[in-house]
Every structure is written in structure tokens, then in C-alpha cells.
CSV table of C-alpha atoms and ligand atoms in Angstrom, one decimal:
chain,number,residue,atom,x,y,z
A,13,MET,CA,22.5,54.5,121.7
A,14,LYS,CA,25.7,52.4,121.7
A,15,LEU,CA,25.8,49.4,123.9
A,16,PHE,CA,29.2,48.0,124.5
A,17,CYS,CA,29.3,44.3,125.6
A,18,ILE,CA,32.9,43.5,126.1
A,19,SER,CA,33.9,39.9,126.9
A,20,HIS,CA,30.4,38.7,127.5
A,21,ASN,CA,27.2,37.6,125.7
A,22,TYR,CA,24.6,39.3,127.9
A,23,HIS,CA,23.5,41.8,125.3
A,24,TYR,CA,20.0,40.3,125.0
A,25,GLU,CA,19.3,40.8,128.8
A,26,ILE,CA,21.0,44.2,128.9
A,27,GLU,CA,19.0,45.4,125.9
A,28,ASN,CA,15.8,44.3,127.6
A,29,VAL,CA,16.7,46.4,130.6
A,30,ILE,CA,17.5,49.5,128.4
A,31,ARG,CA,14.1,49.1,126.7
A,32,LEU,CA,12.3,49.3,130.0
A,33,PHE,CA,13.3,53.0,130.0
A,34,LEU,CA,13.8,53.8,126.4
A,35,PRO,CA,11.4,51.5,124.5
A,36,PHE,CA,12.0,53.0,121.1
A,37,GLN,CA,15.7,53.7,121.3
A,38,LYS,CA,17.8,52.2,118.5
A,39,ILE,CA,20.5,50.1,120.2
A,40,LEU,CA,23.7,49.4,118.4
A,41,VAL,CA,25.5,46.5,120.1
A,42,LEU,CA,29.3,46.7,119.9
A,43,LYS,CA,31.7,43.9,120.9
A,44,GLU,CA,34.9,45.8,120.6
A,45,LYS,CA,36.2,48.7,122.6
A,46,GLU,CA,36.3,52.1,120.9
A,47,GLU,CA,36.4,55.7,122.1
A,48,LEU,CA,33.4,56.6,124.2
A,49,SER,CA,31.2,59.5,123.2
A,50,GLY,CA,27.6,60.6,123.1
A,51,ASP,CA,25.0,58.5,124.8
A,52,TYR,CA,26.3,55.0,125.6
A,53,LEU,CA,26.3,52.1,127.9
A,54,TYR,CA,29.6,50.4,128.3
A,55,THR,CA,29.6,47.0,130.0
A,56,GLU,CA,32.5,44.6,130.5
A,57,LYS,CA,33.2,41.3,132.2
A,58,ILE,CA,36.8,40.7,133.4
A,59,GLU,CA,37.8,37.3,134.6
A,60,GLU,CA,41.0,36.9,136.6
A,61,ASN,CA,42.0,33.9,138.8
A,62,GLY,CA,38.4,32.9,139.4
A,63,ARG,CA,37.4,36.4,140.3
A,64,ILE,CA,34.9,38.2,138.1
A,65,THR,CA,34.8,42.0,137.8
A,66,LEU,CA,31.6,43.5,136.2
A,67,VAL,CA,31.8,47.0,134.9
A,68,SER,CA,28.9,49.2,133.8
A,69,GLU,CA,29.3,52.8,132.7
A,70,PHE,CA,26.3,54.7,131.5
A,71,SER,CA,26.4,58.1,129.9
A,72,PHE,CA,23.2,59.9,129.0
A,73,GLY,CA,22.7,63.6,128.1
A,74,GLY,CA,26.2,64.4,129.2
A,75,LYS,CA,25.9,62.7,132.7
A,76,THR,CA,28.0,59.6,133.4
A,77,GLN,CA,27.6,57.0,136.1
A,78,LYS,CA,30.2,54.2,136.6
A,79,SER,CA,29.9,51.0,138.7
A,80,GLU,CA,32.3,48.2,139.2
A,81,ASN,CA,31.7,45.1,141.3
A,82,GLN,CA,33.8,42.0,142.0
A,83,TYR,CA,32.5,38.5,142.7
A,84,LEU,CA,34.1,35.1,143.5
A,85,ASN,CA,32.8,31.8,142.3
A,86,ILE,CA,29.7,32.9,140.4
A,87,THR,CA,28.1,31.2,137.4
A,88,ASP,CA,27.7,32.7,134.0
A,89,ASN,CA,24.0,33.0,134.6
A,90,GLU,CA,24.6,34.9,137.9
A,91,ALA,CA,27.1,37.2,136.3
A,92,GLU,CA,24.4,38.1,133.7
A,93,LEU,CA,21.8,38.8,136.3
A,94,TYR,CA,24.3,40.9,138.4
A,95,LEU,CA,25.3,43.0,135.4
A,96,ALA,CA,21.7,43.5,134.4
A,97,GLY,CA,21.0,44.6,138.0
A,98,MET,CA,23.9,47.1,137.9
A,99,VAL,CA,22.5,48.6,134.7
A,100,LEU,CA,19.0,48.7,136.1
A,101,THR,CA,20.3,50.7,139.1
A,102,GLN,CA,22.0,53.3,136.9
A,103,PHE,CA,18.9,53.7,134.7
A,104,VAL,CA,16.6,54.0,137.8
A,105,LYS,CA,18.8,56.8,139.0
A,106,GLU,CA,18.9,58.6,135.7
A,107,PHE,CA,15.2,58.3,134.9
A,108,ASP,CA,13.8,58.4,138.4
A,109,PHE,CA,11.6,55.4,137.7
A,110,LYS,CA,11.8,51.9,139.1
A,111,PRO,CA,10.1,49.2,137.1
A,112,ASN,CA,8.1,47.0,139.4
A,113,TRP,CA,9.3,43.8,137.9
A,114,GLY,CA,13.0,44.8,138.2
A,115,ILE,CA,15.1,42.9,135.7
A,116,VAL,CA,12.3,40.3,135.0
A,117,THR,CA,12.0,41.2,131.4
A,118,GLY,CA,10.8,38.0,129.8
A,119,VAL,CA,7.3,37.3,128.7
A,120,ARG,CA,6.1,35.2,131.6
A,121,PRO,CA,7.1,36.1,135.1
A,122,SER,CA,5.0,33.2,136.4
A,123,LYS,CA,7.1,30.7,134.4
A,124,LEU,CA,10.2,32.2,135.9
A,125,MET,CA,8.7,31.9,139.3
A,126,ALA,CA,7.8,28.2,138.6
A,127,SER,CA,11.5,27.5,137.9
A,128,VAL,CA,12.5,29.4,141.1
A,129,ILE,CA,10.1,27.3,143.1
A,130,ASP,CA,11.7,24.2,141.6
A,131,GLU,CA,15.1,25.5,142.5
A,132,VAL,CA,14.7,26.8,146.0
A,133,GLY,CA,11.3,25.5,147.2
A,134,GLU,CA,8.0,27.3,147.8
A,135,GLU,CA,9.0,28.8,151.2
A,136,ASN,CA,12.0,30.7,149.8
A,137,ALA,CA,10.8,31.4,146.3
A,138,LYS,CA,9.3,34.9,146.8
A,139,GLU,CA,12.3,36.2,148.7
A,140,TYR,CA,14.7,34.8,146.1
A,141,PHE,CA,12.7,36.3,143.3
A,142,ILE,CA,12.8,39.8,145.0
A,143,LYS,CA,16.6,39.6,145.7
A,144,LYS,CA,17.7,38.1,142.5
A,145,PHE,CA,15.6,40.0,140.0
A,146,LEU,CA,15.0,43.2,142.0
A,147,ALA,CA,11.3,42.8,141.7
A,148,GLU,CA,8.8,44.5,144.1
A,149,PRO,CA,7.3,42.2,146.8
A,150,ASN,CA,3.8,42.6,145.4
A,151,LYS,CA,5.0,41.4,142.0
A,152,ALA,CA,6.7,38.4,143.5
A,153,GLU,CA,3.5,37.5,145.3
A,154,MET,CA,1.5,37.8,142.1
A,155,ALA,CA,4.0,35.7,140.1
A,156,PHE,CA,3.9,33.1,142.9
A,157,ASN,CA,0.1,32.9,143.1
A,158,VAL,CA,-0.2,32.6,139.3
A,159,ALA,CA,2.5,30.0,139.1
A,160,LYS,CA,0.6,27.8,141.6
A,161,MET,CA,-2.7,28.2,139.7
A,162,GLU,CA,-1.1,27.5,136.4
A,163,GLU,CA,0.6,24.4,137.7
A,164,LYS,CA,-2.8,22.6,138.2
A,165,ILE,CA,-3.9,23.4,134.7
A,166,ILE,CA,-0.6,22.5,133.0
A,167,LYS,CA,-0.8,19.1,134.7
A,168,SER,CA,-4.2,18.5,133.0
A,169,ALA,CA,-2.7,18.8,129.5
A,170,ASP,CA,-2.3,15.1,128.6
A,171,GLY,CA,0.2,14.2,125.9
A,172,ASP,CA,-2.5,12.9,123.6
A,173,SER,CA,-4.7,15.9,123.9
A,174,PHE,CA,-4.8,19.1,121.8
A,175,SER,CA,-6.6,22.4,121.6
A,176,LEU,CA,-8.2,23.8,118.5
A,177,TYR,CA,-7.7,27.5,117.6
A,178,ILE,CA,-9.8,29.2,115.0
A,179,SER,CA,-8.8,32.6,113.7
A,180,ILE,CA,-11.3,35.1,112.4
A,181,PRO,CA,-9.2,38.1,111.4
A,182,TYR,CA,-12.1,40.6,111.0
A,183,CYS,CA,-13.4,43.4,113.1
A,184,PRO,CA,-16.1,46.1,112.6
A,185,THR,CA,-13.5,48.8,112.7
A,186,ARG,CA,-9.8,48.9,113.8
A,187,CYS,CA,-8.9,50.1,117.3
A,188,SER,CA,-6.1,52.6,117.4
A,189,TYR,CA,-4.0,50.4,119.7
A,190,CYS,CA,-4.5,47.2,117.7
A,191,SER,CA,-1.3,45.3,116.8
A,192,PHE,CA,-3.1,42.2,115.4
A,193,VAL,CA,-3.6,41.4,111.7
A,194,SER,CA,-7.3,42.2,111.7
A,195,HIS,CA,-9.3,43.7,108.9
A,196,SER,CA,-12.0,46.2,109.3
A,197,ILE,CA,-15.1,45.1,107.5
A,198,SER,CA,-15.9,48.7,106.8
A,199,ASN,CA,-13.5,48.1,104.0
A,200,GLU,CA,-15.5,46.6,101.1
A,201,LYS,CA,-12.6,44.6,99.7
A,202,ALA,CA,-12.0,42.9,103.1
A,203,ARG,CA,-15.7,42.2,103.6
A,204,ASP,CA,-16.1,40.7,100.1
A,205,LEU,CA,-13.6,38.0,100.9
A,206,ILE,CA,-15.4,36.7,103.9
A,207,PRO,CA,-17.6,34.0,102.2
A,208,GLN,CA,-14.5,32.5,100.5
A,209,TYR,CA,-12.6,32.7,103.8
A,210,VAL,CA,-15.4,30.8,105.6
A,211,GLU,CA,-15.3,28.1,102.9
A,212,LYS,CA,-11.5,27.6,103.1
A,213,LEU,CA,-11.6,27.6,106.8
A,214,CYS,CA,-14.1,24.8,106.8
A,215,GLU,CA,-11.8,22.9,104.4
A,216,GLU,CA,-8.9,23.4,106.7
A,217,LEU,CA,-10.9,22.2,109.7
A,218,LYS,CA,-11.7,18.9,107.9
A,219,VAL,CA,-8.0,18.3,107.2
A,220,ILE,CA,-7.0,19.1,110.8
A,221,ALA,CA,-9.7,16.8,112.2
A,222,GLU,CA,-8.5,13.9,110.0
A,223,ILE,CA,-4.9,14.5,111.0
A,224,SER,CA,-5.7,14.7,114.7
A,225,LYS,CA,-7.7,11.4,114.5
A,226,ASN,CA,-4.9,9.6,112.6
A,227,ASN,CA,-2.4,10.6,115.3
A,228,GLY,CA,-4.6,9.5,118.2
A,229,LEU,CA,-5.1,13.0,119.6
A,230,TYR,CA,-8.3,14.0,121.5
A,231,LEU,CA,-9.8,17.5,121.6
A,232,LYS,CA,-9.6,19.1,124.9
A,233,SER,CA,-10.5,22.8,124.3
A,234,VAL,CA,-11.7,25.0,121.4
A,235,TYR,CA,-10.9,28.7,121.2
A,236,TRP,CA,-12.0,31.2,118.5
A,237,GLY,CA,-10.0,34.4,118.4
A,238,GLY,CA,-8.9,37.0,115.9
A,239,GLY,CA,-10.0,39.7,115.2
A,240,THR,CA,-13.5,39.4,116.6
A,241,PRO,CA,-15.2,36.2,115.5
A,242,THR,CA,-18.7,37.6,116.0
A,243,THR,CA,-18.0,40.1,113.2
A,244,LEU,CA,-19.3,37.2,111.0
A,245,THR,CA,-23.0,36.9,110.5
A,246,HIS,CA,-24.9,34.4,112.5
A,247,GLU,CA,-25.3,32.3,109.4
A,248,GLN,CA,-21.5,32.2,108.8
A,249,LEU,CA,-20.9,31.4,112.4
A,250,ASP,CA,-23.4,28.6,112.1
A,251,VAL,CA,-21.6,27.1,109.1
A,252,ILE,CA,-18.3,27.0,110.9
A,253,LEU,CA,-19.7,25.7,114.2
A,254,THR,CA,-21.5,22.9,112.3
A,255,GLU,CA,-18.3,22.0,110.5
A,256,ILE,CA,-16.5,21.6,113.8
A,257,GLU,CA,-19.3,19.5,115.3
A,258,ASN,CA,-19.3,17.2,112.2
A,259,ASP,CA,-15.5,16.9,112.0
A,260,PHE,CA,-14.4,16.6,115.6
A,261,ASP,CA,-15.3,14.4,118.6
A,262,LEU,CA,-16.3,17.0,121.2
A,263,SER,CA,-17.2,14.5,123.9
A,264,ARG,CA,-14.0,15.1,125.9
A,265,CYS,CA,-13.9,18.9,125.2
A,266,ILE,CA,-13.9,20.7,128.5
A,267,GLU,CA,-14.2,24.2,127.2
A,268,TYR,CA,-15.5,25.9,124.1
A,269,THR,CA,-14.7,29.7,123.9
A,270,VAL,CA,-15.6,32.2,121.3
A,271,GLU,CA,-14.4,35.8,121.6
A,272,ALA,CA,-17.3,38.1,121.1
A,273,GLY,CA,-15.0,40.9,122.1
A,274,ARG,CA,-16.7,43.9,120.5
A,275,PRO,CA,-20.1,44.6,121.9
A,276,ASP,CA,-21.1,46.2,118.6
A,277,THR,CA,-20.9,42.8,116.9
A,278,ILE,CA,-23.2,40.9,119.3
A,279,THR,CA,-26.8,40.2,118.4
A,280,LYS,CA,-29.4,37.9,119.9
A,281,GLU,CA,-29.2,35.6,116.9
A,282,LYS,CA,-25.4,35.2,117.1
A,283,LEU,CA,-25.6,34.4,120.9
A,284,GLU,CA,-28.3,31.8,120.3
A,285,THR,CA,-26.3,30.3,117.4
A,286,LEU,CA,-23.2,30.0,119.7
A,287,LYS,CA,-25.3,28.5,122.5
A,288,LYS,CA,-27.0,26.0,120.1
A,289,HIS,CA,-23.6,24.7,119.2
A,290,ASN,CA,-22.5,24.3,122.9
A,291,VAL,CA,-20.1,27.2,123.1
A,292,ASN,CA,-19.8,27.7,126.8
A,293,ARG,CA,-17.5,30.6,127.2
A,294,ILE,CA,-17.4,34.0,125.5
A,295,SER,CA,-15.7,37.3,126.1
A,296,ILE,CA,-17.4,40.7,125.9
A,297,ASN,CA,-14.7,43.3,126.2
A,298,PRO,CA,-15.4,46.8,127.4
A,299,GLN,CA,-11.7,47.8,127.4
A,300,THR,CA,-12.9,50.8,129.4
A,301,PHE,CA,-16.3,52.0,130.6
A,302,ASN,CA,-15.4,55.6,129.7
A,303,ASN,CA,-17.2,56.7,126.5
A,304,SER,CA,-14.8,59.5,125.6
A,305,VAL,CA,-11.8,57.0,125.9
A,306,LEU,CA,-13.7,54.5,123.7
A,307,ASN,CA,-14.2,57.2,121.1
A,308,GLU,CA,-10.5,58.1,121.3
A,309,ILE,CA,-9.4,54.5,120.6
A,310,GLY,CA,-11.7,54.1,117.7
A,311,ARG,CA,-14.2,51.6,119.3
A,312,ARG,CA,-17.6,52.3,117.8
A,313,HIS,CA,-19.6,51.3,120.8
A,314,SER,CA,-20.5,52.8,124.2
A,315,ALA,CA,-20.1,51.6,127.7
A,316,GLU,CA,-23.9,51.2,127.8
A,317,ASP,CA,-23.7,48.9,124.8
A,318,THR,CA,-21.3,46.6,126.7
A,319,VAL,CA,-23.8,46.3,129.6
A,320,THR,CA,-26.7,45.7,127.3
A,321,LYS,CA,-24.9,43.0,125.4
A,322,TYR,CA,-23.6,41.4,128.6
A,323,ASN,CA,-27.1,41.2,130.0
A,324,LEU,CA,-28.3,39.7,126.7
A,325,ALA,CA,-25.6,37.0,127.0
A,326,ARG,CA,-26.7,36.2,130.5
A,327,GLU,CA,-30.3,36.0,129.3
A,328,THR,CA,-29.2,33.6,126.6
A,329,GLY,CA,-27.7,31.4,129.3
A,330,PHE,CA,-24.0,32.1,129.2
A,331,ASP,CA,-22.5,31.5,132.6
A,332,ALA,CA,-18.8,31.9,131.7
A,333,ILE,CA,-18.1,35.4,130.5
A,334,ASN,CA,-14.7,37.2,130.3
A,335,MET,CA,-14.3,40.9,130.2
A,336,ASP,CA,-11.0,42.6,129.1
A,337,LEU,CA,-10.0,46.0,130.4
A,338,ILE,CA,-6.9,47.9,129.4
A,339,ALA,CA,-4.8,50.1,131.7
A,340,GLY,CA,-2.9,53.0,130.1
A,341,LEU,CA,-5.3,53.8,127.2
A,342,PRO,CA,-4.8,57.3,125.8
A,343,THR,CA,-6.7,60.0,127.6
A,344,ASP,CA,-7.8,57.6,130.4
A,345,THR,CA,-7.1,58.7,134.0
A,346,VAL,CA,-6.6,56.7,137.1
A,347,GLU,CA,-10.0,57.8,138.4
A,348,SER,CA,-11.7,56.7,135.2
A,349,PHE,CA,-9.8,53.4,135.1
A,350,LYS,CA,-10.9,52.8,138.7
A,351,ASN,CA,-14.5,53.4,137.7
A,352,SER,CA,-14.1,50.8,134.9
A,353,ILE,CA,-12.8,48.2,137.3
A,354,GLU,CA,-15.6,48.9,139.7
A,355,LYS,CA,-18.2,48.7,137.0
A,356,ALA,CA,-16.8,45.3,135.8
A,357,ILE,CA,-16.8,44.0,139.4
A,358,THR,CA,-20.4,45.0,139.8
A,359,LEU,CA,-21.4,43.2,136.6
A,360,ASN,CA,-19.8,40.1,138.1
A,361,PRO,CA,-18.4,38.2,135.1
A,362,GLU,CA,-16.6,34.9,135.8
A,363,ASN,CA,-13.3,36.3,134.3
A,364,ILE,CA,-11.8,39.7,134.1
A,365,THR,CA,-8.5,40.2,132.2
A,366,VAL,CA,-6.6,43.3,132.9
A,367,HIS,CA,-4.2,44.2,130.1
A,368,THR,CA,-1.5,46.9,130.0
A,369,LEU,CA,-1.4,48.9,126.9
A,370,SER,CA,1.4,47.8,124.6
A,371,LEU,CA,3.1,50.3,122.4
A,372,LYS,CA,3.6,48.2,119.3
A,373,ARG,CA,4.7,49.9,116.1
A,374,SER,CA,1.8,48.3,114.2
A,375,SER,CA,-0.7,50.3,116.3
A,376,THR,CA,-1.6,53.8,115.2
A,377,ILE,CA,-1.3,55.4,118.6
A,378,VAL,CA,2.5,55.2,118.7
A,379,THR,CA,3.5,58.7,117.6
A,380,GLU,CA,6.3,60.6,119.2
A,381,ASP,CA,3.9,63.0,121.0
A,382,GLU,CA,1.5,60.4,122.4
A,383,LYS,CA,4.4,58.1,123.5
A,384,SER,CA,5.6,60.7,125.9
A,385,SER,CA,2.1,61.3,127.3
A,386,LEU,CA,1.5,57.7,128.1
A,387,ASP,CA,2.9,57.5,131.6
A,388,ALA,CA,4.2,54.2,133.0
A,389,THR,CA,3.8,55.4,136.6
A,390,VAL,CA,0.1,56.2,136.1
A,391,THR,CA,-0.4,52.9,134.4
A,392,GLY,CA,1.3,51.2,137.3
A,393,ASP,CA,-1.2,52.8,139.7
A,394,MET,CA,-4.1,51.6,137.6
A,395,VAL,CA,-2.7,48.0,137.6
A,396,GLU,CA,-2.1,48.1,141.3
A,397,TYR,CA,-5.7,49.2,141.9
A,398,ALA,CA,-7.1,46.5,139.7
A,399,ASN,CA,-5.0,43.8,141.5
A,400,LYS,CA,-6.2,45.0,144.9
A,401,ARG,CA,-9.8,45.3,144.1
A,402,LEU,CA,-10.1,42.1,142.1
A,403,SER,CA,-8.5,40.2,145.0
A,404,GLU,CA,-10.9,41.7,147.4
A,405,SER,CA,-13.8,40.9,145.2
A,406,GLY,CA,-13.2,37.1,145.1
A,407,TYR,CA,-11.2,36.9,141.9
A,408,LYS,CA,-7.9,35.0,141.7
A,409,PRO,CA,-5.1,35.6,139.2
A,410,TYR,CA,-4.7,32.4,137.2
A,411,TYR,CA,-2.6,33.3,134.2
A,412,MET,CA,-0.3,36.1,133.2
A,413,TYR,CA,1.9,37.2,130.3
A,414,ARG,CA,3.5,40.4,129.1
A,415,GLN,CA,3.8,41.9,125.7
A,416,SER,CA,7.0,43.5,124.6
A,417,LYS,CA,6.8,47.3,124.9
A,418,SER,CA,4.0,47.2,127.5
A,419,LEU,CA,3.9,50.4,129.4
A,420,GLY,CA,6.2,50.2,132.4
A,421,ASN,CA,6.9,46.5,131.5
A,422,LEU,CA,3.7,45.7,133.3
A,423,GLU,CA,1.7,42.5,133.1
A,424,ASN,CA,-1.5,41.2,131.6
A,425,VAL,CA,-3.4,39.1,134.2
A,426,GLY,CA,-6.4,36.9,133.8
A,427,TRP,CA,-8.5,36.8,136.9
A,428,CYS,CA,-11.2,34.2,137.6
A,429,LYS,CA,-13.9,33.3,140.1
A,430,GLU,CA,-13.3,29.9,141.9
A,431,ASN,CA,-12.9,27.1,139.3
A,432,LYS,CA,-13.7,29.4,136.4
A,433,GLU,CA,-10.2,29.5,134.8
A,434,CYS,CA,-10.0,29.4,131.0
A,435,TYR,CA,-7.8,26.4,130.5
A,436,TYR,CA,-7.0,27.3,126.9
A,437,ASN,CA,-5.3,30.5,128.0
A,438,VAL,CA,-2.9,28.5,130.2
A,439,TYR,CA,-2.3,25.7,127.7
A,440,MET,CA,-1.4,28.2,125.1
A,441,MET,CA,0.8,30.5,127.2
A,442,GLY,CA,2.4,27.6,129.1
A,443,GLU,CA,3.3,25.9,125.8
A,444,CYS,CA,2.2,22.6,127.5
A,445,GLN,CA,-0.1,21.2,124.8
A,446,THR,CA,-0.4,21.0,121.1
A,447,VAL,CA,-2.6,23.7,119.6
A,448,LEU,CA,-3.8,22.9,116.1
A,449,SER,CA,-4.8,26.1,114.4
A,450,ALA,CA,-7.0,27.1,111.4
A,451,GLY,CA,-7.4,30.4,109.6
A,452,ALA,CA,-5.3,33.3,108.4
A,453,GLY,CA,-2.5,34.4,110.8
A,454,SER,CA,-2.9,31.4,113.0
A,455,VAL,CA,0.0,29.3,114.3
A,456,THR,CA,0.0,25.6,115.0
A,457,LYS,CA,2.1,24.8,117.9
A,458,LEU,CA,3.3,21.2,118.2
A,459,LYS,CA,4.3,20.0,121.6
A,460,GLU,CA,6.2,16.8,122.2
A,461,PRO,CA,4.1,14.5,124.4
A,462,CYS,CA,5.7,14.4,127.8
A,463,GLY,CA,8.8,16.3,126.5
A,464,ARG,CA,10.0,19.8,125.8
A,465,GLN,CA,10.2,19.9,122.0
A,466,ILE,CA,8.1,22.7,120.5
A,467,GLU,CA,7.6,23.3,116.8
A,468,ARG,CA,5.5,25.9,115.0
A,469,ILE,CA,3.7,25.8,111.6
A,470,PHE,CA,2.6,29.2,110.3
A,471,ASN,CA,-0.5,29.9,108.2
A,472,PHE,CA,-0.4,32.9,105.8
A,473,LYS,CA,-1.2,36.1,107.6
A,474,PHE,CA,-3.7,37.8,105.4
A,475,PRO,CA,-7.1,36.4,104.2
A,476,PHE,CA,-6.2,37.0,100.5
A,477,GLU,CA,-3.0,35.0,100.9
A,478,TYR,CA,-4.7,32.3,102.9
A,479,ILE,CA,-7.3,31.8,100.2
A,480,ASP,CA,-4.9,32.1,97.2
A,481,ARG,CA,-2.2,29.8,98.6
A,482,PHE,CA,-4.4,27.5,100.5
A,483,ASN,CA,-3.0,24.3,99.0
A,484,GLU,CA,0.5,25.3,100.1
A,485,LEU,CA,-0.6,25.7,103.7
A,486,ILE,CA,-2.4,22.4,103.7
A,487,GLU,CA,0.8,20.7,102.5
A,488,ARG,CA,2.6,22.2,105.5
A,489,LYS,CA,0.1,20.4,107.8
A,490,ASP,CA,1.8,17.1,106.9
A,491,ARG,CA,4.5,18.1,109.4
A,492,ILE,CA,2.0,17.3,112.2
A,493,ASN,CA,2.1,13.6,111.0
A,494,THR,CA,5.9,13.4,110.8
A,495,PHE,CA,6.2,15.3,114.2
A,496,TYR,CA,4.1,12.6,116.0
A,497,LYS,CA,6.1,9.9,114.3
A,498,GLU,CA,9.3,11.4,115.6
A,499,TYR,CA,7.8,12.1,119.0
A,500,PRO,CA,5.1,9.4,119.5
A,501,ILE,CA,2.4,9.5,122.1
A,502,LYS,CA,3.4,7.1,124.9
B,625,SF4,S1,-11.2,44.4,118.6
B,625,SF4,FE1,-9.2,43.6,119.0
B,625,SF4,S2,-8.5,42.6,117.1
B,625,SF4,FE2,-10.2,44.0,116.6
B,625,SF4,S3,-9.3,45.9,116.0
B,625,SF4,FE3,-9.7,46.1,118.2
B,625,SF4,S4,-7.9,45.4,119.2
B,625,SF4,FE4,-7.7,44.8,117.1
């Protein structure tokens, strides 16, 4: 579809609004007027004697809507929001679907809410958020509550602290909705690389530990993700866990998480190995408690396996367990999703994270047919049910984010029991602390102590590259030293 942006630079915001309704539409942005035909969105900003006129003309399938509004003394930022709002209104009319977050299209609504709180104060923040961004009241409430929870955690991220992230990009099989770089170990080639991968990872950890010490940084949290770290054998886990213990000072580490996401990777030996090395938080992810949906998405475990492994983790002494659920999975229904939520509540884990399915191109479920069967309204009902029931059951929303192309532009929310927040999740999402990362596909994020500067250092994505070009990625780590010279810890 053609998007005309005449005399303004709001195309990014407007494109985001279009994608709420037409996620896979190719959008051609044009800055010059030309004859209008076919499907198009024509937008224009006209400035005359301090008066601004905003124009939006939307034509789709032969039907055309036109709006024109005039404003006095508005800022550029306000003009952008107003124009996005005009476009949203036309699209809502055309597609008969109102996105719950209105024109809040960025990744983190709670971050936006935090800036609204700063601007207009807590008492007025929700109302402002609803009016300005056309969000539903329940979403404003959610963003407000999360912003307040995040504030406390963000304040705890001292300028001389860091988190350590370890990437294990392997899984037993690949889920159909997966958009991560994760290798199924059912593939012999991928599996054969694991011993070398573990070796290189340990080398990288040594380097990171040295750099962190030399720069006066202390370790505040550790997080293993991927992939599914527990795809490794308990011996391999032991090697890496021992390396971390030997290299880093863990005395001020408040949280040590390992994702054991796939129940089919969990064994008693692995849980005991994690426990022995002071891992104090794990996730065991059902995604759904419906076996036919699990089968549909390529997870080779049953709902019963999840419960068995969860009980095993409890017996091993884990008292901080997260469970991920996904709203909008193919073939799932609202009833079945409600059942999954109820089942998770009954199991009573400390954290429940409710994701909305994201239709990334790198996942295998995005085909033309399936796309149309994944209904954003149904997913919205699932998310609303989860929000209601989790609140009623003593959980609080403490962090949130959105992936691009999530169904209905809906959110992912981490819920926790009192004082059971995962700090790493907030540090990472809030970009409020340096995260030093090891392993293929991981990204080191450098954060200026007490400032806003953020810089990223990327590791190679695939294990074979990570192993083959290891020296190159170690050289890149020197940027951590120069960064802290430029932005010293005060
Ligand atoms: S468990 Fe997670 S990382 Fe692994 S294939 Fe499934 S979605 Fe991807």
C-alpha cells in the first residue's frame, strides 16, 4: 500500500498504526504528491500562520474516508500523535477492530507511562494516557501498575553493577512459533558442536570476568537463556556453572536464573546440578496445558510432563519458578486458554508470564492461511482473562514488553507473587544496567553509569560462527574497557 507523508516526518508512527491492522502489508512511503489510485493512505500537514491542518485520506478496497482537522499552537510531537489518532480512527472503521493499546505502538507501554507520570503526575497519568494515545482504560491501568513496580527495580541498578547473560542456543526440537536462533539437537551436526561450544563459552566467561573486575563492576544477577539451557547434559551444565563460580564474585549476586523452559529437557540430575551451584530461579514453560495444541506447535512434551517436572523442581528445593503461557497459539481456544491459566494458578508458581503470540517471519506458522485464522480479538479475550484471574489470585504485573507483530499489538506481561519479581527481566527491558553477555547470538549492552548512553556489542549468531571466529568476538570485548574510560563509574 502507498503511504503518502506530505510535509511531515511522521511516517514511522503512521506505519506502526497501519501494521496494527495489516501486519504483513508492504508499505511504500512517498514524500511527493502523485495521482491517487488503488489502496493508499494520504497524509499531509499544512502549516499556515501558526495554524496546523492535518489531513488523512484512506482508501481501501475502493472505499475512501477523508478527515481534516485544524489545530492552534501545537507542538510537532502533538501533531504526530493527532495524525496517528486520525489514521487509527479510519482504520478502526474500515476493519471494525479497535486495538486496545490505541496508538501506543512502541515496545514498552510502561516506559511510556513512566514518562507520562513524570510529565503530568501520578494522579493525571492514566487519564492523559487514555486521551492522548486512545488506549483502553484497563490498558492504562496495567501500564501504570507496571511502571510503578519497575521504578523500584530500576532504582536498584547501581552504576557499578552488571548482569551476566549466558546464551545456550539449543533446544530438543524447534517450536513452530519460534523466532529465536535456536538449533534443534535432533540435528546431528548441531549436536556435535556442543562440546566445542561449551569450551569456547567458558573461555569467553573468563575474559568477561577479567574485564568486569578491571572496570570495577560487581555482579548483580545472572541469567541463562537461549534456546533452552537445560538441553545440555548435566555434566555440561556443571562445567559452565563451575566456570562461573570460579571466575566471578557471586557474593553480591541477588538472583541466579536458568531457563529450563522445555519440560522434556529437565531431569533430576540437572535440577540437582543447578541447585548445587546456587541457581535460585528457573522457568518451566508449559506454553499451554492443552496436549493437542502442544502437538500442533511442535513441542514434544505433554501437559502432564510439565506438572511432573514442576513437582520435581519443588522437591529439589526450587522456590522461585516461572511459568510461561502463550495466548493466541494456533488451534487454541479461549476455553482451553482459560483452562491453562487456571491450571497454572493451581500449581502456584512464583512467576507467571503471559505472552501474546508474535507472528515473526522467522517462525514457521506464518503462512497466508494460518495468518488469517489467528484472530486478534480472540487473543485479546484470552489476555483479558489472564489479567483478571492473575490479579485475583495474588499476582502483580511487574514487567511488560511487546514484540513487533504480536497479535492485536497485545502485550507480554510478567506477573509475580509479592517480592518475587525477576530483577534481570526489568534490568534488561528497562535498559538501566550493563548486561555483559556470553555465547552465540548474545548481545552485550553497555549502559553509561548514571547516564543515558547505551551501546551494544554483538556476538556471532550461530554456534559454528561463534566457534570459528571466536578471536574476533573476543577482540570486540575491548570496547567494554574503552566505554568505561569514556563513561567512568562515579
Ligand atoms: S523452546 Fe523456545 S527457543 Fe526453543 S524452539 Fe521453542 S520457542 Fe524456540
